[in-house]
CSV table of C-alpha atoms and ligand atoms in Angstrom, one decimal:
chain,number,residue,atom,x,y,z
A,1,MET,CA,170.8,-59.1,192.6
A,2,LEU,CA,168.1,-56.8,194.1
A,3,SER,CA,169.3,-54.0,196.6
A,4,LYS,CA,167.4,-54.2,200.1
A,5,SER,CA,165.6,-51.2,199.4
A,6,ILE,CA,164.1,-52.5,196.1
A,7,GLU,CA,163.4,-55.8,197.5
A,8,SER,CA,161.5,-54.2,200.3
A,9,ALA,CA,159.5,-52.0,197.8
A,10,LEU,CA,158.7,-54.9,195.6
A,11,ASN,CA,157.6,-57.0,198.7
A,12,ASN,CA,155.3,-53.9,199.7
A,13,GLN,CA,153.9,-54.0,196.2
A,14,ILE,CA,153.3,-57.9,196.5
A,15,LYS,CA,151.1,-57.1,199.5
A,16,ILE,CA,149.3,-54.4,197.6
A,17,GLU,CA,148.5,-56.8,194.9
A,18,ALA,CA,147.3,-59.6,197.2
A,19,GLU,CA,145.2,-57.1,198.9
A,20,SER,CA,143.7,-56.0,195.7
A,21,SER,CA,142.8,-59.5,195.0
A,22,GLN,CA,141.0,-59.7,198.4
A,23,VAL,CA,139.3,-56.4,197.7
A,24,TYR,CA,137.5,-57.7,194.5
A,25,LEU,CA,137.0,-61.1,195.9
A,26,ALA,CA,134.8,-59.2,198.7
A,27,MET,CA,133.1,-57.3,195.8
A,28,ALA,CA,132.5,-60.5,193.9
A,29,VAL,CA,130.8,-62.0,197.0
A,30,TRP,CA,128.7,-58.8,197.7
A,31,ALA,CA,127.4,-58.8,193.9
A,32,GLU,CA,126.8,-62.6,194.0
A,33,VAL,CA,124.9,-62.3,197.2
A,34,LYS,CA,122.8,-59.6,195.6
A,35,GLY,CA,122.1,-61.6,192.7
A,36,LEU,CA,124.2,-59.6,190.3
A,37,GLU,CA,125.7,-62.7,188.4
A,38,GLY,CA,127.5,-60.7,185.6
A,39,VAL,CA,128.9,-58.3,188.0
A,40,SER,CA,130.2,-61.1,190.4
A,41,THR,CA,131.7,-63.0,187.6
A,42,PHE,CA,133.6,-59.8,186.3
A,43,MET,CA,134.9,-59.2,190.1
A,44,TYR,CA,135.8,-62.9,190.5
A,45,ALA,CA,138.0,-62.6,187.3
A,46,GLN,CA,139.4,-59.3,188.6
A,47,SER,CA,140.5,-61.0,191.8
A,48,ASP,CA,142.1,-63.7,189.9
A,49,GLU,CA,144.0,-61.2,188.0
A,50,GLU,CA,145.2,-59.5,191.0
A,51,ARG,CA,146.5,-62.9,192.2
A,52,GLN,CA,148.4,-63.3,188.9
A,53,HIS,CA,150.0,-59.7,189.4
A,54,MET,CA,151.0,-60.7,192.8
A,55,LEU,CA,152.5,-64.2,191.8
A,56,LYS,CA,154.5,-62.4,188.9
A,57,LEU,CA,156.2,-60.1,191.4
A,58,VAL,CA,156.8,-63.1,193.9
A,59,LYS,CA,158.8,-65.0,191.0
A,60,PHE,CA,160.5,-61.9,190.0
A,61,VAL,CA,161.9,-61.2,193.5
A,62,ASN,CA,162.9,-64.7,194.1
A,63,GLU,CA,164.5,-65.1,190.5
A,64,ARG,CA,166.7,-62.0,191.4
A,65,GLY,CA,168.1,-63.4,194.5
A,66,GLY,CA,165.6,-61.9,196.9
A,67,HIS,CA,163.0,-63.4,199.2
A,68,ALA,CA,159.4,-62.7,198.4
A,69,LYS,CA,157.5,-61.8,201.5
A,70,ILE,CA,154.0,-63.1,202.1
A,71,SER,CA,152.3,-60.8,204.5
A,72,ASN,CA,149.1,-60.7,206.6
A,73,LEU,CA,146.5,-58.8,204.7
A,74,GLU,CA,144.0,-56.2,205.6
A,75,GLU,CA,140.4,-57.2,205.6
A,76,PRO,CA,138.6,-55.8,202.7
A,77,ASN,CA,135.5,-53.8,202.8
A,78,ASP,CA,132.6,-56.1,202.1
A,79,SER,CA,129.4,-53.9,202.2
A,80,PHE,CA,128.4,-51.3,199.7
A,81,THR,CA,125.4,-49.1,199.5
A,82,SER,CA,125.2,-49.6,195.7
A,83,PHE,CA,126.9,-51.2,192.8
A,84,LYS,CA,127.8,-47.7,191.6
A,85,GLU,CA,129.6,-47.1,194.9
A,86,MET,CA,131.4,-50.5,194.6
A,87,PHE,CA,132.6,-49.7,191.2
A,88,GLN,CA,133.7,-46.1,192.2
A,89,LYS,CA,135.8,-48.0,194.9
A,90,LEU,CA,137.2,-50.2,192.2
A,91,TYR,CA,138.3,-47.2,190.3
A,92,ASP,CA,139.6,-45.4,193.3
A,93,HIS,CA,141.6,-48.6,194.2
A,94,GLU,CA,143.3,-48.9,190.7
A,95,VAL,CA,144.3,-45.2,190.9
A,96,PHE,CA,145.9,-46.1,194.2
A,97,VAL,CA,147.8,-49.2,192.7
A,98,SER,CA,149.0,-46.9,189.8
A,99,LYS,CA,150.4,-44.4,192.3
A,100,SER,CA,152.2,-47.3,193.9
A,101,ILE,CA,153.6,-48.7,190.7
A,102,ASN,CA,154.9,-45.3,189.6
A,103,GLU,CA,156.7,-44.8,192.9
A,104,LEU,CA,158.4,-48.2,192.3
A,105,VAL,CA,159.4,-47.2,189.0
A,106,HIS,CA,160.9,-44.1,190.4
A,107,ILE,CA,162.9,-46.0,193.1
A,108,SER,CA,164.2,-48.5,190.4
A,109,LEU,CA,165.6,-45.5,188.5
A,110,GLN,CA,167.1,-43.9,191.5
A,111,GLU,CA,168.9,-47.1,192.2
A,112,LYS,CA,169.8,-47.6,188.7
A,113,ASP,CA,168.2,-51.0,188.6
A,114,TYR,CA,167.3,-51.3,185.0
A,115,ALA,CA,166.2,-54.8,185.1
A,116,THR,CA,163.5,-54.1,187.8
A,117,HIS,CA,162.7,-50.9,185.7
A,118,ASN,CA,162.2,-53.0,182.6
A,119,PHE,CA,160.2,-55.6,184.5
A,120,LEU,CA,157.9,-53.0,185.9
A,121,GLN,CA,157.0,-51.6,182.4
A,122,TRP,CA,154.3,-54.5,182.2
A,123,TYR,CA,152.7,-53.2,185.3
A,124,VAL,CA,152.6,-49.6,183.9
A,125,SER,CA,150.8,-50.6,180.7
A,126,GLU,CA,148.5,-53.1,182.8
A,127,GLN,CA,147.4,-50.1,185.0
A,128,ILE,CA,146.8,-47.9,182.1
A,129,GLU,CA,144.4,-50.5,180.9
A,130,GLU,CA,142.8,-51.4,184.3
A,131,GLU,CA,142.1,-47.5,184.9
A,132,ALA,CA,140.6,-47.2,181.5
A,133,LEU,CA,138.3,-50.3,181.9
A,134,ALA,CA,137.1,-49.0,185.3
A,135,ARG,CA,136.3,-45.7,183.9
A,136,THR,CA,134.5,-47.1,181.1
A,137,VAL,CA,132.4,-49.2,183.4
A,138,LEU,CA,131.7,-46.1,185.8
A,139,ASP,CA,130.5,-44.1,182.6
A,140,LYS,CA,128.0,-46.9,181.7
A,141,ILE,CA,126.7,-46.9,185.3
A,142,ASN,CA,126.2,-43.2,185.2
A,143,LEU,CA,124.3,-43.6,181.9
A,144,ILE,CA,122.0,-46.1,183.5
A,145,GLY,CA,121.2,-44.2,186.5
A,146,ASP,CA,118.4,-45.8,188.4
A,147,ASP,CA,116.9,-47.6,185.7
A,148,LYS,CA,116.2,-51.1,186.5
A,149,GLY,CA,116.1,-52.4,182.9
A,150,GLY,CA,119.4,-50.8,182.3
A,151,LEU,CA,120.9,-52.5,185.3
A,152,TYR,CA,119.7,-55.8,184.0
A,153,LEU,CA,121.4,-55.3,180.8
A,154,PHE,CA,124.6,-53.9,182.4
A,155,ASP,CA,124.8,-57.0,184.6
A,156,ARG,CA,124.3,-59.1,181.3
A,157,ASP,CA,126.9,-57.1,179.4
A,158,ILE,CA,129.5,-57.0,182.0
A,159,GLU,CA,129.8,-60.8,181.9
A,160,LYS,CA,130.8,-60.4,178.2
A,161,LEU,CA,133.3,-57.7,179.0
A,162,THR,CA,135.0,-60.4,181.4
A,163,VAL,CA,135.2,-62.8,178.7
A,164,THR,CA,136.6,-60.3,176.1
A,165,THR,CA,139.1,-59.1,178.6
A,166,ALA,CA,140.4,-62.4,178.9
A,167,SER,CA,141.3,-62.3,175.1
A,168,SER,CA,142.6,-58.8,175.9
A,169,GLU,CA,140.0,-56.7,174.3
A,170,THR,CA,138.4,-54.3,176.6
A,171,THR,CA,135.0,-53.2,174.9
A,172,LEU,CA,131.8,-53.1,176.5
V,201,FEO,FE1,147.1,-55.3,190.0
V,201,FEO,FE2,144.6,-53.9,189.4
V,201,FEO,O1,146.3,-53.7,189.9
């Protein structure tokens, strides 16, 4: 059985994951409208993944005798000055999510809720991967700079990254 404070902290994380899904959906739309097909495919996939993160928490809260809360969501930013800015925002957002997961882990230990602590380890590993992936993408973008040909190749390659991520490889 979840304590009230753990239930409320997990429900807060459900909102954060749902908002992450919206944040990346808005990025997918922006990229699609700009004609960056590969980038938009990548972002649509990220958005789907965040929804899975959210659902995993919903199921956990309900299975442990709590009541998952489905909240109103913050409207995401949907305009970017460049795709580099957009990926910087993705990275910053993942750092924010990692902090929030770490805080949850801290609360679960304080409350001696080892089942929740164990459940959260999946998110801890996931955040390491997501931050690393976002950093890899940012490094690539910095290498390209303003080169149009480089952007074309980046857009083509990031689509492959989406496919390989699905089979849990993260090489670009
Ligand atoms: Fe669910 Fe990307 O954090």
